Coordinates of C-alpha atoms in Angstrom, one line a residue:
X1 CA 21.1 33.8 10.3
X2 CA 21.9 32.8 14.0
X3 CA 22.0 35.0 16.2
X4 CA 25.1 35.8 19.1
X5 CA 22.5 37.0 21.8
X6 CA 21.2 34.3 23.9
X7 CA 17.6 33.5 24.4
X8 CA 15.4 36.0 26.8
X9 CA 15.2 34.8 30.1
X10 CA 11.8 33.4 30.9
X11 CA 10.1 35.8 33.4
X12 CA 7.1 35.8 36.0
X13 CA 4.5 37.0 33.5
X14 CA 5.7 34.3 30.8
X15 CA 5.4 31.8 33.7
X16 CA 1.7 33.3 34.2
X17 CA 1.1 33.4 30.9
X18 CA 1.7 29.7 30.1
X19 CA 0.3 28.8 32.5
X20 CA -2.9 30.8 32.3
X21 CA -2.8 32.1 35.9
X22 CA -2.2 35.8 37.5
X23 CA 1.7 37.0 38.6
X24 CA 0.4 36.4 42.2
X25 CA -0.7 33.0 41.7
X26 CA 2.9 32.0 40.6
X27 CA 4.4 34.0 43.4
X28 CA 2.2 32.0 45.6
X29 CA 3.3 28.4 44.2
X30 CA 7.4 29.9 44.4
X31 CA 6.5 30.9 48.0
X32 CA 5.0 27.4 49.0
X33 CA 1.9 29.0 49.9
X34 CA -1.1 27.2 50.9
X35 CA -3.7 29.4 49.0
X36 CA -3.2 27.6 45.9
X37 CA -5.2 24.3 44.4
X38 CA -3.0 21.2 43.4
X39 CA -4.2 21.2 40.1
X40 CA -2.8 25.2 39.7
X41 CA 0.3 24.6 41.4
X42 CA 0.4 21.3 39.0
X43 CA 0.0 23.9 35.7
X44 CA 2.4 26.6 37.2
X45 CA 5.2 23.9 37.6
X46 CA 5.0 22.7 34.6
X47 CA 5.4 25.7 33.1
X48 CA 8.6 26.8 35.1
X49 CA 10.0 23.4 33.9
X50 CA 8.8 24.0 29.9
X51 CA 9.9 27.8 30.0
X52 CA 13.3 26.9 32.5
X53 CA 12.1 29.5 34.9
X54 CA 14.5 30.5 37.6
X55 CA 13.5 33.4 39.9
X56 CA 15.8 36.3 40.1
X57 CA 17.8 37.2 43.8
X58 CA 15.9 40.6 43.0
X59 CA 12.6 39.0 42.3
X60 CA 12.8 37.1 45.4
X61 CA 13.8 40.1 47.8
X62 CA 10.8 42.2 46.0
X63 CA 8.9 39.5 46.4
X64 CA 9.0 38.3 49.8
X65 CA 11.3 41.6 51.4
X66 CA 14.2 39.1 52.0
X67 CA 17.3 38.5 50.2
X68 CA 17.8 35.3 51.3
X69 CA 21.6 36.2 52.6
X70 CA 23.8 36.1 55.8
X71 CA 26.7 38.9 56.4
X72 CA 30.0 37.1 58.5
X73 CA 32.3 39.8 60.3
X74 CA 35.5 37.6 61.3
X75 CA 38.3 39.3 62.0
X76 CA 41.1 37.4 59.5
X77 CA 40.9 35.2 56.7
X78 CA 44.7 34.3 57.5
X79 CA 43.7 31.6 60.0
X80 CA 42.5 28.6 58.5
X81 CA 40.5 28.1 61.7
X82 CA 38.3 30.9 59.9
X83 CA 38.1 29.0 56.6
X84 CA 37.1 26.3 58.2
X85 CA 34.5 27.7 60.2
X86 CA 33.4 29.7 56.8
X87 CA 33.5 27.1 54.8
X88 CA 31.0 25.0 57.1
X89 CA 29.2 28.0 57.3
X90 CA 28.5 28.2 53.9
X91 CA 27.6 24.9 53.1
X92 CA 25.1 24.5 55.7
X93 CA 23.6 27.9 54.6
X94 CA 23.5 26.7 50.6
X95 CA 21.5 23.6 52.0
X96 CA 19.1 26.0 53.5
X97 CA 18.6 27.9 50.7
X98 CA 20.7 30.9 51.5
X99 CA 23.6 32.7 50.4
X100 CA 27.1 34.0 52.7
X101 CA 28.9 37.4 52.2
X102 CA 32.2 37.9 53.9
X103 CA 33.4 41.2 55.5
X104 CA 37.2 41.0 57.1
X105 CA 37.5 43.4 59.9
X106 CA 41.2 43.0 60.8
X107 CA 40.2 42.3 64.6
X108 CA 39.4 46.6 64.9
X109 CA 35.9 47.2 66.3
X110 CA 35.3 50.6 64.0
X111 CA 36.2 48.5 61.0
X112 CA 33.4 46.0 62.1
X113 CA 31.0 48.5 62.5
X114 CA 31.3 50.0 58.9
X115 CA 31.2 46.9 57.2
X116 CA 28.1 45.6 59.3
X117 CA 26.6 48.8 58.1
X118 CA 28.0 48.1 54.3
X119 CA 26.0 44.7 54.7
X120 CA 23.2 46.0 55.9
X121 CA 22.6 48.1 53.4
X122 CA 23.1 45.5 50.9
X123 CA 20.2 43.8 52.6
X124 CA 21.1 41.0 54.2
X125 CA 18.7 39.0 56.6
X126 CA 21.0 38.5 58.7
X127 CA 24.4 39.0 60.9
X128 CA 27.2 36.6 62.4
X129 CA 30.3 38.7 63.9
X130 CA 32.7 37.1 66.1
X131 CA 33.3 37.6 69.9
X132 CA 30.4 39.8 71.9
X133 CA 32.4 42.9 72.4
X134 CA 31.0 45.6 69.7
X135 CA 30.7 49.3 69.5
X136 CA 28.0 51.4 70.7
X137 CA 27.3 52.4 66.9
X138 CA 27.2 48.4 65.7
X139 CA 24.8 47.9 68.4
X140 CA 22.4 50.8 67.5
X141 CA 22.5 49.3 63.9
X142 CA 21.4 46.3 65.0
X143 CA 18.7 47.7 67.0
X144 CA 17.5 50.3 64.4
X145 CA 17.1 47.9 61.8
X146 CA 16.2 44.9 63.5
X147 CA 18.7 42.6 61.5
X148 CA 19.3 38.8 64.0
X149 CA 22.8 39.1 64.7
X150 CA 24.6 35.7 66.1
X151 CA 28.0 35.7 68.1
X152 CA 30.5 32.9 67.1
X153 CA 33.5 32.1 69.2
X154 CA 32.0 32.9 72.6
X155 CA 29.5 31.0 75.1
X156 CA 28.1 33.7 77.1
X157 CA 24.1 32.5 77.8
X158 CA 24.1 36.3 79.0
X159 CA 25.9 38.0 76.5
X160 CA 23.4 40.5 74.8
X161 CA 23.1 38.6 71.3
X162 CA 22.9 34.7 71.1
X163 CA 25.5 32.8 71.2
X164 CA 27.2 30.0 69.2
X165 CA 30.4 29.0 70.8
X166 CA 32.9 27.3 73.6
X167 CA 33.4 29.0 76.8
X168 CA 37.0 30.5 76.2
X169 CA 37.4 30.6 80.2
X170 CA 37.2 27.4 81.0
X171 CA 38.9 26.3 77.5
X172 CA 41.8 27.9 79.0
X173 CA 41.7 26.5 82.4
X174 CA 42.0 22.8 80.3
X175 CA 45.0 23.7 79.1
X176 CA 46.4 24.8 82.0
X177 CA 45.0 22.1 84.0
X178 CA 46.9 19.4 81.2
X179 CA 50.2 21.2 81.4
X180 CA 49.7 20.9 85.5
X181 CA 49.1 17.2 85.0
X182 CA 52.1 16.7 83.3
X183 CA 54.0 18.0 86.4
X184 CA 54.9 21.6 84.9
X185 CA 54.9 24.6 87.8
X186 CA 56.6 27.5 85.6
X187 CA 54.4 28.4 82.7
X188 CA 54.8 31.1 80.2
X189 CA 51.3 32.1 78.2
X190 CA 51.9 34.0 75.0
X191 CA 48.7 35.2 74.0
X192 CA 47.3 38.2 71.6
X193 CA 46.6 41.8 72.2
X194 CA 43.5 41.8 74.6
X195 CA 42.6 45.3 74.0
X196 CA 40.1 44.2 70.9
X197 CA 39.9 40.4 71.4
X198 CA 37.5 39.3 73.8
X199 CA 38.3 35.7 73.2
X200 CA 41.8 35.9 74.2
X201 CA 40.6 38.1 77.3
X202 CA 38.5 35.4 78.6
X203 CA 41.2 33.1 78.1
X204 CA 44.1 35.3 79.8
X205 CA 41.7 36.1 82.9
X206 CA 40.9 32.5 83.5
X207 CA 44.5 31.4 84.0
X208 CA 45.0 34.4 85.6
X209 CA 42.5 33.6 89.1
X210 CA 42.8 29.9 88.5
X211 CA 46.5 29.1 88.1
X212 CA 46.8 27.6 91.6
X213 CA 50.2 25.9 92.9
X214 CA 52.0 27.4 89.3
X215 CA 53.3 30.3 88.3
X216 CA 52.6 31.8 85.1
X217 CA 53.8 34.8 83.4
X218 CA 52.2 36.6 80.4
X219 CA 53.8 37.9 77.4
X220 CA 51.7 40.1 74.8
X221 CA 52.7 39.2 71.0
X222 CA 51.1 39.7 67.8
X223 CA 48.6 37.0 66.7
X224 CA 51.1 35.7 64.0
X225 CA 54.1 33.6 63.6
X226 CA 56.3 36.8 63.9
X227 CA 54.8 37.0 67.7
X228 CA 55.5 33.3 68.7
X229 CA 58.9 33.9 67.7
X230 CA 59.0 36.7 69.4
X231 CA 57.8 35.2 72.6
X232 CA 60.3 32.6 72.5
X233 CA 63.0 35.4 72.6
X234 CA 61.2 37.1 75.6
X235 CA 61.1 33.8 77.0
X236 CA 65.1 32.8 76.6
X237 CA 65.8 36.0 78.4
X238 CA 63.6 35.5 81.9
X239 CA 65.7 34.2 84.6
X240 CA 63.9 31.9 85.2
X241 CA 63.3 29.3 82.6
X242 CA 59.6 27.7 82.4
X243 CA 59.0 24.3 81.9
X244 CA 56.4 24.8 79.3
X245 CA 55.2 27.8 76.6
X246 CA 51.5 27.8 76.0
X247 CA 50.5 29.8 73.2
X248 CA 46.4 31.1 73.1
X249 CA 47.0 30.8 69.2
X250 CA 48.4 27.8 67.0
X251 CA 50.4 30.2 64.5
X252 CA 51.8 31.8 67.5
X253 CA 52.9 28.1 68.5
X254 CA 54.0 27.3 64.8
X255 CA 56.7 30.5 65.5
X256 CA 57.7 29.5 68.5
X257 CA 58.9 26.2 67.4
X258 CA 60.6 27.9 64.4
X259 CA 62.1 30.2 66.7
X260 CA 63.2 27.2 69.4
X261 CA 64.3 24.6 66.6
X262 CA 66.6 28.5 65.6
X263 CA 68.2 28.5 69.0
X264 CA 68.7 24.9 69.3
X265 CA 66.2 24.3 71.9
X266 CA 64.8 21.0 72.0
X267 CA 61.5 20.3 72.1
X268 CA 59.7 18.6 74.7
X269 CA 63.2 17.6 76.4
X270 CA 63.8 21.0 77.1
X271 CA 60.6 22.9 76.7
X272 CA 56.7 21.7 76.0
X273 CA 55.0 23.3 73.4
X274 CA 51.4 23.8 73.2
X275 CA 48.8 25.8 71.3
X276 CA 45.2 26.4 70.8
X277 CA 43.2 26.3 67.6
X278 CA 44.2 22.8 66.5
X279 CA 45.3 24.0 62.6
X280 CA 45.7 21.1 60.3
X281 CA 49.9 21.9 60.3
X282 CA 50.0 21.2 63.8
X283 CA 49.6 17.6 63.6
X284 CA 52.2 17.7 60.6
X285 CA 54.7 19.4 61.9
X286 CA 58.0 18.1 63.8
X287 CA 57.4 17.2 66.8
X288 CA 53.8 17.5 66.2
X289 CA 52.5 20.2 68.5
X290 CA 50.0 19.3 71.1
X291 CA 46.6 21.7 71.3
X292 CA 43.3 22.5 71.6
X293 CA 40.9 21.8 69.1
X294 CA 38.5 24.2 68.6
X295 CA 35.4 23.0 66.9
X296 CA 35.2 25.2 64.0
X297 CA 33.5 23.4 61.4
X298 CA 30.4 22.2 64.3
X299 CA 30.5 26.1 64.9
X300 CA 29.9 26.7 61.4
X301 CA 26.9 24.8 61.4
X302 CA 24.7 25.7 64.3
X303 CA 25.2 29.2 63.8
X304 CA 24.1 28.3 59.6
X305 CA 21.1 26.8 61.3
X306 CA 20.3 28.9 63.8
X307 CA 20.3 32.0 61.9
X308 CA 18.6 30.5 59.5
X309 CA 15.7 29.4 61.8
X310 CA 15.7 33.0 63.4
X311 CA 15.2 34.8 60.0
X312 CA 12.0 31.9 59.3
X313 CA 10.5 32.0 62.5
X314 CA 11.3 35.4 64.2
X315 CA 12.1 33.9 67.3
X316 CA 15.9 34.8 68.5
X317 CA 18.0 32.0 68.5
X318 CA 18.9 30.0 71.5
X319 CA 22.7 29.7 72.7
X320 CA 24.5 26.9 71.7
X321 CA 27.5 25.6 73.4
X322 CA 30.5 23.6 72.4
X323 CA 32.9 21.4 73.8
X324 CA 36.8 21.5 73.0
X325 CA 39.2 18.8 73.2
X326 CA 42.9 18.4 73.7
X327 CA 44.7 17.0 71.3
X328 CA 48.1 15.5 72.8
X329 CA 51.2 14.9 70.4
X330 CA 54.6 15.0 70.9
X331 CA 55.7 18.7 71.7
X332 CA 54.8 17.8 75.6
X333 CA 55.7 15.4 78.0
X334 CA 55.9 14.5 81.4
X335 CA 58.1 16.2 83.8
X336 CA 57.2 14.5 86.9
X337 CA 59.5 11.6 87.5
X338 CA 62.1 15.1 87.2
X339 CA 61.4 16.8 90.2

């Protein structure tokens, strides 16, 4: 009679066994270790391949005190800048023989911290968060259990972890430095809350001290199409009317042109548009909305390799910086042959 359980799963010892070698000799061969003839790392493959060995995750982590995984802290999964990014992330880590587990932290700084610890204790190897602002209490777990932790998002060679990222500053500053080229002088920036958001802080202080021979006025919204909308509103009421809306988010542009095409505005003729992020609507939608593209999936895989090469080697990671680029469609134009 057949029967409904499935075969045992070929262990270590069976492996040993067959092969007529000790557990430790087979660890060695899994391990790649040196300390091992060809002719017995010949015998304990072809036992693997006769019984269909595959080590278990828990084997391996007993084995070698690594669970061959990487912990992500990103703030949303709503942005498809993040999948993206993750997505990249995880392939490059797969090909490097690693796994990825996701924590969402909903942009809140306690939330990272519990989850970090939540990974942690799941034993991972290692720790990408976003943006180099963290708590006192995510720090000390870093430090007390000696976990490499990579930032994403951010270029700061000084920043107190590596860093894997574009220099949100001087991102910023292109933007501006496009709209001036187009001949605008009256700027409203609609940008995220800075009091948890590093990113957008860097990007908000920059325009800030640089904005030279413009004016540019700041309005707060939420990080959503609701708050481009919204800015849109706050915008149509100013006295003054700018010549341009530049929104620190692409989802925050995607609202405001909802909210523009609503009041009848036309855009560019009456208003440019532009965003940041570079989401894969933007070049879709009508007019096609000009913005910076962020490069998320490059991100994903120097911070894959560099983590990866940190947990092998011990040695922290070196910063790696990336470049942005603007990508020009038809929700701006030129207002110089106006003035």
């Amino acid at each position: 009679m057949n029967s409904s359980f499935p075969p045992k799963r070929a262990t270590l010892r069976d492996v040993a066994r067959n092969a007529g070698v000790s557990v430790a000799t087979v660890s060695r061969v899994l391990n790649g270790s040196t300390l091992v003839t060809e002719d017995t790392r010949t015998r304990v493959t072809q036992a693997i391949e006769l019984l269909g060995f595959v080590p278990s995750a828990a084997a391996r982590t007993l084995n070698s005190g690594r669970s061959r995984t990487v912990g992500a802290l990103v703030p949303t999964l709503d942005h498809s800048i993040f999948a993206r990014y993750l997505d990249s992330l995880e392939n490059r880590l797969s090909e490097r023989g690693y796994a990825l587990v996701v924590a969402v932290t909903g942009g809140q700084p306690e939330v990272e911290e519990r989850k970090a610890m939540g990974l942690i204790d799941m034993g991972v190897d290692g720790l990408i968060v976003s943006g180099k602002t963290h708590t006192q209490g995510f720090d000390a777990l870093v430090d007390r259990f000696h976990v490499p932790t990579l930032i994403t998002s951010y270029y700061d060679p000084d920043a107190r972890y590596p860093t894997v990222g574009y220099d949100n500053g001087a991102i910023a500053m292109k933007a501006i430095e496009f709209l001036k080229a187009l001949g605008h002088r009256h700027v409203f920036v609609a940008h995220g809350p800075v009091d948890t958001n590093d990113r957008i802080v860097a990007r908000v202080e920059a325009i800030r001290r640089h904005t030279r021979d413009m004016e540019a006025e700041f309005l707060s919204v939420s990080m959503n199409v609701a708050g481009g909308a919204d800015a849109v509103r706050q915008m149509a009421g100013a006295t003054v009317k700018p010549s341009a809306l530049l929104c620190l988010s692409d989802v925050q542009a995607l609202g405001a042109l909802f909210e523009l095409q609503r009041l009848e505005i036309p855009v560019p003729d009456q208003i440019s548009l532009m965003g940041f992020d570079d989401l894969e609507w933007s070049a879709v939608s009508q007019p096609g909305i000009t913005s910076i593209h962020l490069p998320a999936e490059a991100m994903g895989d120097a911070a894959g390799d560099a983590i990866v090469d940190w947990i092998k080697s011990g040695q922290p990671a070196q910063p790696v910086s990336l470049e942005a680029a603007i990508k020009q469609r038809a929700s701006t134009r030129s207002v110089i042959s106006q003035r």
